[in-house]
Structures are given as structure tokens and as C-alpha cells.
mmCIF file of C-alpha atoms and ligand atoms in Angstrom:
data_model
loop_
_atom_site.group_PDB
_atom_site.id
_atom_site.type_symbol
_atom_site.label_atom_id
_atom_site.label_comp_id
_atom_site.label_asym_id
_atom_site.label_seq_id
_atom_site.Cartn_x
_atom_site.Cartn_y
_atom_site.Cartn_z
ATOM 1 C CA ARG A 1 57.069 -29.209 6.981
ATOM 2 C CA ALA A 2 53.871 -27.601 8.275
ATOM 3 C CA LYS A 3 51.083 -29.735 9.610
ATOM 4 C CA LYS A 4 47.621 -28.327 9.654
ATOM 5 C CA LEU A 5 46.270 -28.320 13.207
ATOM 6 C CA GLY A 6 42.862 -26.809 12.525
ATOM 7 C CA GLY A 7 41.834 -23.232 12.196
ATOM 8 C CA ASN A 8 44.751 -21.088 11.187
ATOM 9 C CA GLN A 9 47.275 -22.920 13.317
ATOM 10 C CA TYR A 10 50.282 -24.647 11.862
ATOM 11 C CA SER A 11 52.888 -26.576 13.710
ATOM 12 C CA PHE A 12 56.421 -26.677 12.383
ATOM 13 C CA TYR A 13 59.000 -29.133 13.418
ATOM 14 C CA ASP A 14 62.520 -28.371 12.401
ATOM 15 C CA PRO A 15 65.260 -30.041 14.432
ATOM 16 C CA ALA A 16 67.764 -27.193 13.790
ATOM 17 C CA LEU A 17 65.268 -24.568 14.892
ATOM 18 C CA GLN A 18 64.283 -26.692 17.886
ATOM 19 C CA HIS A 19 67.935 -26.870 18.867
ATOM 20 C CA ILE A 20 68.218 -23.038 18.808
ATOM 21 C CA ILE A 21 65.047 -22.716 20.869
ATOM 22 C CA ASP A 22 66.239 -25.307 23.422
ATOM 23 C CA GLU A 23 69.576 -23.551 23.686
ATOM 24 C CA ARG A 24 67.915 -20.189 24.169
ATOM 25 C CA LEU A 25 65.656 -21.570 26.891
ATOM 26 C CA GLN A 26 68.649 -23.119 28.571
ATOM 27 C CA ILE A 27 70.556 -19.817 28.594
ATOM 28 C CA GLU A 28 67.428 -18.088 29.849
ATOM 29 C CA ARG A 29 67.199 -20.504 32.797
ATOM 30 C CA GLU A 30 70.888 -20.075 33.513
ATOM 31 C CA ILE A 31 70.564 -16.274 33.484
ATOM 32 C CA ILE A 32 67.741 -16.490 36.015
ATOM 33 C CA SER A 33 69.740 -18.631 38.407
ATOM 34 C CA ALA A 34 72.894 -16.592 37.817
ATOM 35 C CA ILE A 35 71.013 -13.442 38.886
ATOM 36 C CA LYS A 36 70.059 -15.193 42.128
ATOM 37 C CA GLU A 37 73.638 -16.357 42.631
ATOM 38 C CA ASN A 38 75.024 -12.832 42.097
ATOM 39 C CA GLN A 39 77.140 -13.918 39.144
ATOM 40 C CA PHE A 40 76.527 -10.682 37.205
ATOM 41 C CA SER A 41 78.362 -7.452 37.850
ATOM 42 C CA ALA A 42 79.501 -4.352 36.034
ATOM 43 C CA TYR A 43 83.122 -3.791 34.948
ATOM 44 C CA PHE A 44 84.318 -0.267 34.246
ATOM 45 C CA GLN A 45 86.570 0.921 31.450
ATOM 46 C CA PRO A 46 88.155 4.339 31.994
ATOM 47 C CA GLN A 47 87.885 7.150 29.453
ATOM 48 C CA LEU A 48 90.683 9.753 29.198
ATOM 49 C CA ASP A 49 90.913 13.136 27.514
ATOM 50 C CA ARG A 50 93.975 14.433 25.635
ATOM 51 C CA ASN A 51 95.544 15.747 28.832
ATOM 52 C CA GLY A 52 95.195 12.345 30.385
ATOM 53 C CA HIS A 53 92.420 13.405 32.749
ATOM 54 C CA ILE A 54 89.860 10.768 33.647
ATOM 55 C CA ILE A 55 86.568 11.958 32.150
ATOM 56 C CA GLY A 56 84.504 8.892 32.965
ATOM 57 C CA ALA A 57 84.051 5.191 32.429
ATOM 58 C CA GLU A 58 81.822 2.830 30.523
ATOM 59 C CA ALA A 59 79.932 0.224 32.563
ATOM 60 C CA LEU A 60 80.041 -3.183 30.878
ATOM 61 C CA ILE A 61 78.194 -6.182 32.200
ATOM 62 C CA ARG A 62 80.088 -9.374 33.028
ATOM 63 C CA TRP A 63 78.816 -12.875 33.854
ATOM 64 C CA LYS A 64 81.218 -14.791 36.034
ATOM 65 C CA HIS A 65 80.107 -18.365 35.579
ATOM 66 C CA PRO A 66 81.482 -20.774 38.192
ATOM 67 C CA GLU A 67 82.375 -23.410 35.556
ATOM 68 C CA LYS A 68 82.530 -21.547 32.260
ATOM 69 C CA GLY A 69 84.422 -18.492 33.513
ATOM 70 C CA LEU A 70 83.745 -15.005 32.114
ATOM 71 C CA ILE A 71 80.931 -15.119 29.549
ATOM 72 C CA SER A 72 80.817 -12.382 26.925
ATOM 73 C CA PRO A 73 77.740 -10.101 26.779
ATOM 74 C CA PHE A 74 77.363 -11.066 23.128
ATOM 75 C CA HIS A 75 76.249 -14.551 24.299
ATOM 76 C CA PHE A 76 73.603 -13.499 26.808
ATOM 77 C CA ILE A 77 72.434 -9.931 26.059
ATOM 78 C CA PRO A 78 70.313 -11.001 23.030
ATOM 79 C CA VAL A 79 68.633 -13.745 25.105
ATOM 80 C CA ALA A 80 68.133 -11.322 28.007
ATOM 81 C CA GLU A 81 66.578 -8.801 25.610
ATOM 82 C CA GLN A 82 64.146 -11.343 24.164
ATOM 83 C CA SER A 83 63.118 -12.750 27.497
ATOM 84 C CA GLY A 84 62.731 -9.430 29.333
ATOM 85 C CA LEU A 85 65.524 -10.357 31.729
ATOM 86 C CA ILE A 86 67.464 -7.361 30.398
ATOM 87 C CA HIS A 87 65.619 -5.151 32.889
ATOM 88 C CA GLN A 88 67.051 -7.059 35.830
ATOM 89 C CA LEU A 89 70.555 -7.032 34.301
ATOM 90 C CA GLN A 90 70.260 -3.293 33.657
ATOM 91 C CA HIS A 91 69.332 -2.781 37.296
ATOM 92 C CA ILE A 92 72.468 -4.662 38.385
ATOM 93 C CA VAL A 93 74.693 -2.508 36.164
ATOM 94 C CA LEU A 94 73.085 0.722 37.334
ATOM 95 C CA ARG A 95 73.318 -0.373 40.973
ATOM 96 C CA ASP A 96 77.047 -1.165 40.538
ATOM 97 C CA ALA A 97 77.601 2.163 38.816
ATOM 98 C CA CYS A 98 75.877 4.015 41.662
ATOM 99 C CA GLN A 99 77.947 2.109 44.212
ATOM 100 C CA LEU A 100 81.117 2.968 42.301
ATOM 101 C CA PHE A 101 80.165 6.654 42.379
ATOM 102 C CA LYS A 102 79.598 6.486 46.157
ATOM 103 C CA ARG A 103 83.039 4.905 46.568
ATOM 104 C CA LEU A 104 84.761 7.449 44.285
ATOM 105 C CA GLY A 105 83.261 10.230 46.391
ATOM 106 C CA SER A 106 82.048 13.792 45.943
ATOM 107 C CA ARG A 107 85.089 14.832 43.880
ATOM 108 C CA TYR A 108 83.785 12.666 41.054
ATOM 109 C CA ILE A 109 80.078 12.995 41.829
ATOM 110 C CA ASN A 110 80.298 16.769 41.610
ATOM 111 C CA ASP A 111 82.581 16.794 38.567
ATOM 112 C CA LYS A 112 80.311 17.666 35.645
ATOM 113 C CA GLN A 113 82.915 16.403 33.206
ATOM 114 C CA PHE A 114 82.968 12.920 34.749
ATOM 115 C CA THR A 115 80.188 10.567 33.658
ATOM 116 C CA LEU A 116 79.520 6.878 33.868
ATOM 117 C CA ALA A 117 78.173 5.474 30.593
ATOM 118 C CA ILE A 118 75.443 2.810 30.709
ATOM 119 C CA ASN A 119 74.496 0.741 27.645
ATOM 120 C CA VAL A 120 70.769 0.639 27.042
ATOM 121 C CA SER A 121 68.855 -1.892 24.886
ATOM 122 C CA ALA A 122 66.199 -0.988 22.354
ATOM 123 C CA CYS A 123 63.499 -2.977 24.150
ATOM 124 C CA GLN A 124 64.007 -0.877 27.268
ATOM 125 C CA PHE A 125 62.782 2.158 25.356
ATOM 126 C CA ARG A 126 59.373 0.527 25.152
ATOM 127 C CA THR A 127 59.025 0.620 28.934
ATOM 128 C CA GLU A 128 58.954 3.287 31.611
ATOM 129 C CA LEU A 129 62.752 3.464 31.447
ATOM 130 C CA HIS A 130 63.046 6.890 33.124
ATOM 131 C CA GLN A 131 61.070 5.703 36.163
ATOM 132 C CA SER A 132 63.139 2.575 36.770
ATOM 133 C CA LEU A 133 66.398 4.487 36.273
ATOM 134 C CA LEU A 134 65.359 7.341 38.513
ATOM 135 C CA LYS A 135 64.180 5.012 41.281
ATOM 136 C CA THR A 136 67.681 3.544 41.556
ATOM 137 C CA LEU A 137 69.440 6.880 41.310
ATOM 138 C CA VAL A 138 67.249 8.474 43.948
ATOM 139 C CA SER A 139 67.891 5.573 46.319
ATOM 140 C CA PHE A 140 71.597 6.349 46.001
ATOM 141 C CA GLY A 141 71.155 10.114 46.172
ATOM 142 C CA LEU A 142 72.705 10.551 42.712
ATOM 143 C CA SER A 143 71.644 12.695 39.808
ATOM 144 C CA PRO A 144 71.004 11.752 36.150
ATOM 145 C CA ALA A 145 73.590 14.329 35.183
ATOM 146 C CA ASN A 146 76.262 11.878 36.334
ATOM 147 C CA PHE A 147 75.243 9.386 33.675
ATOM 148 C CA LYS A 148 75.379 8.972 29.934
ATOM 149 C CA LEU A 149 73.076 6.483 28.233
ATOM 150 C CA GLU A 150 74.592 4.665 25.213
ATOM 151 C CA ILE A 151 72.295 3.643 22.432
ATOM 152 C CA THR A 152 73.089 2.310 18.980
ATOM 153 C CA GLU A 153 72.186 3.855 15.676
ATOM 154 C CA SER A 154 70.112 0.886 14.518
ATOM 155 C CA MET A 155 68.090 1.121 17.662
ATOM 156 C CA LEU A 156 67.372 4.786 16.998
ATOM 157 C CA MET A 157 66.244 4.154 13.492
ATOM 158 C CA ASN A 158 63.537 1.643 14.431
ATOM 159 C CA ASP A 159 60.513 3.267 16.054
ATOM 160 C CA ARG A 160 62.013 6.705 15.615
ATOM 161 C CA GLU A 161 59.136 8.752 17.008
ATOM 162 C CA ASN A 162 58.843 6.769 20.217
ATOM 163 C CA ASN A 163 62.585 6.815 20.721
ATOM 164 C CA ILE A 164 62.855 10.572 20.308
ATOM 165 C CA SER A 165 60.055 11.182 22.790
ATOM 166 C CA GLN A 166 61.605 8.769 25.326
ATOM 167 C CA MET A 167 64.978 10.399 24.860
ATOM 168 C CA GLU A 168 63.531 13.846 25.320
ATOM 169 C CA GLN A 169 61.868 12.774 28.547
ATOM 170 C CA LEU A 170 65.141 11.295 29.810
ATOM 171 C CA LYS A 171 67.033 14.430 28.794
ATOM 172 C CA LEU A 172 64.571 16.565 30.727
ATOM 173 C CA GLU A 173 65.460 14.498 33.766
ATOM 174 C CA GLY A 174 69.131 15.325 33.116
ATOM 175 C CA PHE A 175 70.522 12.208 31.386
ATOM 176 C CA GLN A 176 72.934 12.614 28.477
ATOM 177 C CA PHE A 177 73.050 10.366 25.402
ATOM 178 C CA SER A 178 75.781 8.918 23.275
ATOM 179 C CA ILE A 179 75.387 7.015 20.011
ATOM 180 C CA ASP A 180 77.431 3.865 20.391
ATOM 181 C CA ASP A 181 79.355 2.111 17.583
ATOM 182 C CA PHE A 182 78.768 5.156 15.381
ATOM 183 C CA GLY A 183 79.238 4.460 11.684
ATOM 184 C CA THR A 184 78.266 0.816 11.718
ATOM 185 C CA GLY A 185 74.467 1.097 11.909
ATOM 186 C CA TYR A 186 73.692 2.533 8.465
ATOM 187 C CA SER A 187 71.685 5.321 9.990
ATOM 188 C CA SER A 188 70.399 7.912 7.659
ATOM 189 C CA LEU A 189 72.499 11.011 8.175
ATOM 190 C CA SER A 190 69.487 13.151 7.439
ATOM 191 C CA TYR A 191 67.922 12.021 10.726
ATOM 192 C CA LEU A 192 70.971 12.452 12.896
ATOM 193 C CA HIS A 193 70.288 16.020 13.865
ATOM 194 C CA SER A 194 66.775 15.180 14.966
ATOM 195 C CA PHE A 195 67.929 13.037 17.873
ATOM 196 C CA PRO A 196 68.551 14.728 21.207
ATOM 197 C CA VAL A 197 72.082 13.321 21.405
ATOM 198 C CA ASP A 198 75.165 14.753 23.151
ATOM 199 C CA GLU A 199 77.956 12.528 21.942
ATOM 200 C CA LEU A 200 79.027 10.132 19.162
ATOM 201 C CA LYS A 201 81.282 7.149 19.942
ATOM 202 C CA ILE A 202 83.364 6.284 16.905
ATOM 203 C CA ASP A 203 83.240 2.545 16.425
ATOM 204 C CA ARG A 204 86.506 0.757 17.037
ATOM 205 C CA SER A 205 86.571 -0.630 13.485
ATOM 206 C CA PHE A 206 87.301 2.931 12.250
ATOM 207 C CA ILE A 207 89.982 3.457 14.892
ATOM 208 C CA ASP A 208 91.504 0.144 13.747
ATOM 209 C CA ASN A 209 91.546 1.256 10.086
ATOM 210 C CA MET A 210 93.515 4.402 10.911
ATOM 211 C CA ASP A 211 96.579 2.180 11.184
ATOM 212 C CA ASP A 212 96.629 0.737 7.705
ATOM 213 C CA SER A 213 95.225 3.314 5.373
ATOM 214 C CA LYS A 214 95.226 7.028 4.762
ATOM 215 C CA GLY A 215 91.558 6.664 3.951
ATOM 216 C CA GLY A 216 90.979 5.282 7.412
ATOM 217 C CA THR A 217 92.089 8.479 9.033
ATOM 218 C CA ALA A 218 90.022 10.502 6.555
ATOM 219 C CA ILE A 219 86.900 8.644 7.650
ATOM 220 C CA VAL A 220 87.614 9.346 11.302
ATOM 221 C CA ASP A 221 88.196 12.985 10.455
ATOM 222 C CA THR A 222 84.884 13.110 8.627
ATOM 223 C CA ILE A 223 82.996 11.602 11.566
ATOM 224 C CA ILE A 224 84.608 14.105 13.919
ATOM 225 C CA ALA A 225 83.719 16.999 11.618
ATOM 226 C CA LEU A 226 80.152 15.757 11.306
ATOM 227 C CA ALA A 227 79.830 15.478 15.096
ATOM 228 C CA ASN A 228 81.372 18.888 15.711
ATOM 229 C CA ASN A 229 79.098 20.536 13.102
ATOM 230 C CA LEU A 230 76.043 18.999 14.775
ATOM 231 C CA GLY A 231 77.270 20.084 18.214
ATOM 232 C CA PHE A 232 78.047 16.592 19.482
ATOM 233 C CA THR A 233 81.193 15.697 21.374
ATOM 234 C CA VAL A 234 83.182 12.646 20.305
ATOM 235 C CA ILE A 235 84.629 9.636 22.084
ATOM 236 C CA ALA A 236 86.903 7.146 20.262
ATOM 237 C CA GLU A 237 86.549 3.518 21.342
ATOM 238 C CA GLY A 238 88.854 0.555 20.890
ATOM 239 C CA VAL A 239 92.138 2.488 21.157
ATOM 240 C CA GLU A 240 94.879 -0.185 21.156
ATOM 241 C CA ASN A 241 98.191 1.567 20.515
ATOM 242 C CA GLN A 242 100.205 4.764 21.022
ATOM 243 C CA LYS A 243 99.998 5.713 17.378
ATOM 244 C CA GLN A 244 96.181 5.838 17.607
ATOM 245 C CA VAL A 245 96.406 7.892 20.795
ATOM 246 C CA ASP A 246 98.698 10.409 19.024
ATOM 247 C CA THR A 247 96.514 10.644 15.932
ATOM 248 C CA LEU A 248 93.378 11.111 18.014
ATOM 249 C CA ASN A 249 94.942 13.639 20.400
ATOM 250 C CA ALA A 250 95.723 15.858 17.435
ATOM 251 C CA ARG A 251 91.992 16.025 16.722
ATOM 252 C CA ASN A 252 88.984 17.702 18.326
ATOM 253 C CA ILE A 253 87.546 14.920 20.396
ATOM 254 C CA ARG A 254 86.483 14.801 24.023
ATOM 255 C CA GLY A 255 88.241 11.585 24.869
ATOM 256 C CA MET A 256 89.010 7.969 24.216
ATOM 257 C CA GLN A 257 88.864 4.472 25.708
ATOM 258 C CA GLY A 258 90.480 1.186 24.778
ATOM 259 C CA PHE A 259 92.667 -1.690 25.904
ATOM 260 C CA PHE A 260 95.769 0.487 25.429
ATOM 261 C CA LEU A 261 94.601 2.758 28.265
ATOM 262 C CA SER A 262 92.904 0.093 30.350
ATOM 263 C CA HIS A 263 90.777 -3.027 29.968
ATOM 264 C CA PRO A 264 87.379 -2.910 31.615
ATOM 265 C CA LEU A 265 87.969 -3.490 35.358
ATOM 266 C CA PRO A 266 85.930 -4.808 38.308
ATOM 267 C CA ALA A 267 84.920 -1.933 40.655
ATOM 268 C CA ASP A 268 87.677 -2.656 43.222
ATOM 269 C CA ASP A 269 90.379 -2.713 40.486
ATOM 270 C CA PHE A 270 88.901 0.373 38.849
ATOM 271 C CA ILE A 271 89.247 2.324 42.109
ATOM 272 C CA HIS A 272 92.808 1.135 42.558
ATOM 273 C CA TRP A 273 93.534 2.090 38.940
ATOM 274 C CA VAL A 274 92.081 5.561 39.449
ATOM 275 C CA ASN A 275 94.035 6.097 42.698
ATOM 276 C CA ARG A 276 97.282 4.909 41.234
ATOM 277 C CA TYR A 277 96.745 6.789 37.999
ATOM 278 C CA THR A 278 95.891 10.115 39.685
ATOM 279 C CA SER A 279 98.875 9.875 42.059
ATOM 280 C CA GLU A 280 101.503 8.585 39.598
ATOM 281 C CA VAL A 281 100.552 9.738 36.117
ATOM 282 C CA LEU A 282 98.861 13.087 36.610
HETATM 283 P P1 C2E B 1 79.976 -1.653 23.403
HETATM 284 O O1 C2E B 1 79.024 -0.910 24.243
HETATM 285 O O2 C2E B 1 80.357 -1.104 22.090
HETATM 286 O O3 C2E B 1 81.249 -1.845 24.364
HETATM 287 C C1 C2E B 1 82.571 -1.825 23.917
HETATM 288 C C2 C2E B 1 83.134 -3.215 23.814
HETATM 289 O O4 C2E B 1 84.456 -3.153 23.331
HETATM 290 C C3 C2E B 1 83.242 -3.934 25.165
HETATM 291 O O5 C2E B 1 83.019 -5.319 24.917
HETATM 292 C C4 C2E B 1 84.695 -3.687 25.532
HETATM 293 O O6 C2E B 1 85.198 -4.648 26.445
HETATM 294 C C5 C2E B 1 85.337 -3.765 24.188
HETATM 295 N N1 C2E B 1 86.617 -3.029 24.117
HETATM 296 C C6 C2E B 1 87.013 -1.949 24.851
HETATM 297 N N2 C2E B 1 88.222 -1.498 24.483
HETATM 298 C C7 C2E B 1 88.602 -2.342 23.461
HETATM 299 C C8 C2E B 1 89.816 -2.396 22.662
HETATM 300 O O7 C2E B 1 90.731 -1.624 22.779
HETATM 301 N N3 C2E B 1 89.838 -3.396 21.732
HETATM 302 C C9 C2E B 1 88.833 -4.313 21.576
HETATM 303 N N4 C2E B 1 89.000 -5.218 20.651
HETATM 304 N N5 C2E B 1 87.713 -4.252 22.312
HETATM 305 C C10 C2E B 1 87.605 -3.287 23.244
HETATM 306 P P2 C2E B 1 82.083 -6.182 25.838
HETATM 307 O O8 C2E B 1 82.258 -5.721 27.269
HETATM 308 O O9 C2E B 1 82.292 -7.593 25.494
HETATM 309 O O10 C2E B 1 80.610 -5.748 25.435
HETATM 310 C C11 C2E B 1 80.097 -6.046 24.186
HETATM 311 C C12 C2E B 1 78.799 -5.364 23.935
HETATM 312 O O11 C2E B 1 77.740 -5.857 24.797
HETATM 313 C C13 C2E B 1 78.830 -3.873 24.230
HETATM 314 O O12 C2E B 1 79.411 -3.157 23.164
HETATM 315 C C14 C2E B 1 77.344 -3.548 24.409
HETATM 316 O O13 C2E B 1 76.731 -3.388 23.172
HETATM 317 C C15 C2E B 1 76.837 -4.852 25.070
HETATM 318 N N6 C2E B 1 76.744 -4.612 26.520
HETATM 319 C C16 C2E B 1 77.739 -4.674 27.478
HETATM 320 N N7 C2E B 1 77.234 -4.383 28.723
HETATM 321 C C17 C2E B 1 75.897 -4.117 28.522
HETATM 322 C C18 C2E B 1 74.841 -3.695 29.409
HETATM 323 O O14 C2E B 1 74.995 -3.516 30.628
HETATM 324 N N8 C2E B 1 73.575 -3.546 28.854
HETATM 325 C C19 C2E B 1 73.398 -3.716 27.529
HETATM 326 N N9 C2E B 1 72.137 -3.515 27.043
HETATM 327 N N10 C2E B 1 74.354 -4.058 26.647
HETATM 328 C C20 C2E B 1 75.610 -4.252 27.141
HETATM 329 MG MG1 MG B 2 78.815 0.964 24.753
HETATM 330 MG MG1 MG B 3 80.731 0.554 21.241
HETATM 331 MG MG1 MG B 4 78.803 -2.583 20.558
#
């Protein structure tokens, strides 16, 4: 119930809503102290092409809580976005990605086909994103061409003009773009060609559906055809079995990622994985 306070101000008291607000504030305080305690880091999930070559990795943030264990990004990214803390988390992920590049060495840094993908939130497009990204890259002596920025369809559709101009600026600097979770965001297909995008990532729900229906594969084929016609490359995400690998390898895509190939790994494990993989498998 609203109580009139005077002027146009109303005060609402709703215990359920209050609970949500308290919980959000609590998570916000925990994120702040977790940043100070270095509990956040990036994990890396490898991406492979049809020949089994490593073509990159996606950086995924992880919160290692001393009592609660690993906390999923789904629980803290929305709070981080609303509170502005996302900028600090983004910096951690980019820093870890740059450090990983340094450890992988010039063979990967100079490989134009190898990119690290960074997830970017909508709210970051309302800031001087290119400046904060470039500052970190320059401090590591790395180039934007080594990175792909992942954005979602729904994020593109809101505030379209601003997003396109931000993307164009970032592309001028040399960054590439992928549309993440493609097919789930109800984007209008008529706008798709107007975004300066390089790659579509087929959402894992579509990869999942290939297993149980003929129609499922038809949808994946249609997405691949759409991407190819627009000049975008394609990555399949959420690959969980050999049958999916085989189906996808028979198609014109750049590569794939998923638990079947590797789970996201901490930087040390990722480097071990790469070394072992390149010496044993390739
Ligand atoms: P996303 O960008 O679509 O990332 C893919 C998610 O699928 C990751 O979940 C990954 O661990 C998971 N995944 C990978 N392979 C498989 C598979 O074979 N099967 C299944 N079932 N899942 C698979 P994660 O790491 O929990 O991240 C969830 C979401 O949180 C991400 O979805 C992304 O939207 C967001 N996120 C993660 N890191 C960041 C970040 O640094 N910044 C921002 N803004 N968002 C992030
Ligand atoms: Mg992603
Ligand atoms: Mg995705
Ligand atoms: Mg997602």
C-alpha cells in the first residue's frame, strides 16, 4: 500500500520486495569484499575447429567463495550490472585474459585465427568501453585483434543506434564481435545485417535439439545458412557429445565449444590442457 509522503513522493512497503532488495544489497556488499579478497577470476573454455585446431577460448568469470564454493555468474552478474560493479569484474576478466595470452606466448598472440572471447554487458556500452579496454590491453602490449567481444541479441536491440556507434568505434580499434546465444533473443532478422558483427554463436539449446528431432538439425542449418549469407562466421556452443561434433563438422562453421571438448578451466589448467592437447592429439 502506498502512503502519501507529501509532494509527489510515495513510500511503498512490501515485505517480499524488501527481501529482494536486502538480498541484492547483501550480494553487492559480498561482491565488493570478494573483489578485495581476489575471489574472482576468469576460467577459459577452449574452442576447436573441425580439424581439431585450437582457435581460441571464451573467458568466463568465476567467483570462488571461501564458504559457498564456486558461485555461478547467473547469481551475481545481474547484481554487478545494476550496481556498476560489472566494470571492475570486467577488468579482472580482461586482465586474466591478457595474462593468459602472455603465458601462451607469441605463437598464439600472433595467430590471427586464435582469439579470446570476452562477454560484455549491455550497461558497459553506455560508458567509454573502448578506452577502458584499450588501457588494459596497452598495459600488456596486446592488440584488440586478439579479442572477440560477445554481446547478446537482446542487448543489441535496445538502444540500437548507440550500440551500433559503440561497436563501430570498437571495430575501428580492431576488436571483433560475436552475437552470443543466437536465436534466443527474438531479434528482428531485418536488423541483423546492420550490426557490425563478425560471428554468430548458436545457442546451446539448438545444439541440444539436434539430438532428438530432424527439425532441430534443420534449425541449426538455417542459422548457419543465415550467418554465411550475411558473411558471419559461426561457433556452436554447448557441444556435449560425439554425435553433435560429427553433425557440426559436416557443416560450414568455424568451430565449436562445449563440455564434450572441455569444461571451462582455470588459467593454469587451460595451459596444461593446451600443451597436452597439442602434443598428444594434434
Ligand atoms: P555464455 O556467455 O553463453 O557462456 C556459456 C555458458 O555455457 C557458460 O556458463 C559455460 O560454462 C556454459 N557451457 C559451456 N559448455 C557447455 C556445455 O557443453 N553444456 C552446458 N550445459 N553448458 C555449457 P557460465 O560460465 O555459468 O556463464 C553463464 C553466463 O554468464 C554466460 O553465458 C554469460 O552470459 C555470463 N558471463 C560469464 N562470464 C561473464 C563475464 O565476464 N562478463 C559478463 N558480462 N557476463 C559473463
Ligand atoms: Mg558468451
Ligand atoms: Mg552463450
Ligand atoms: Mg548466455
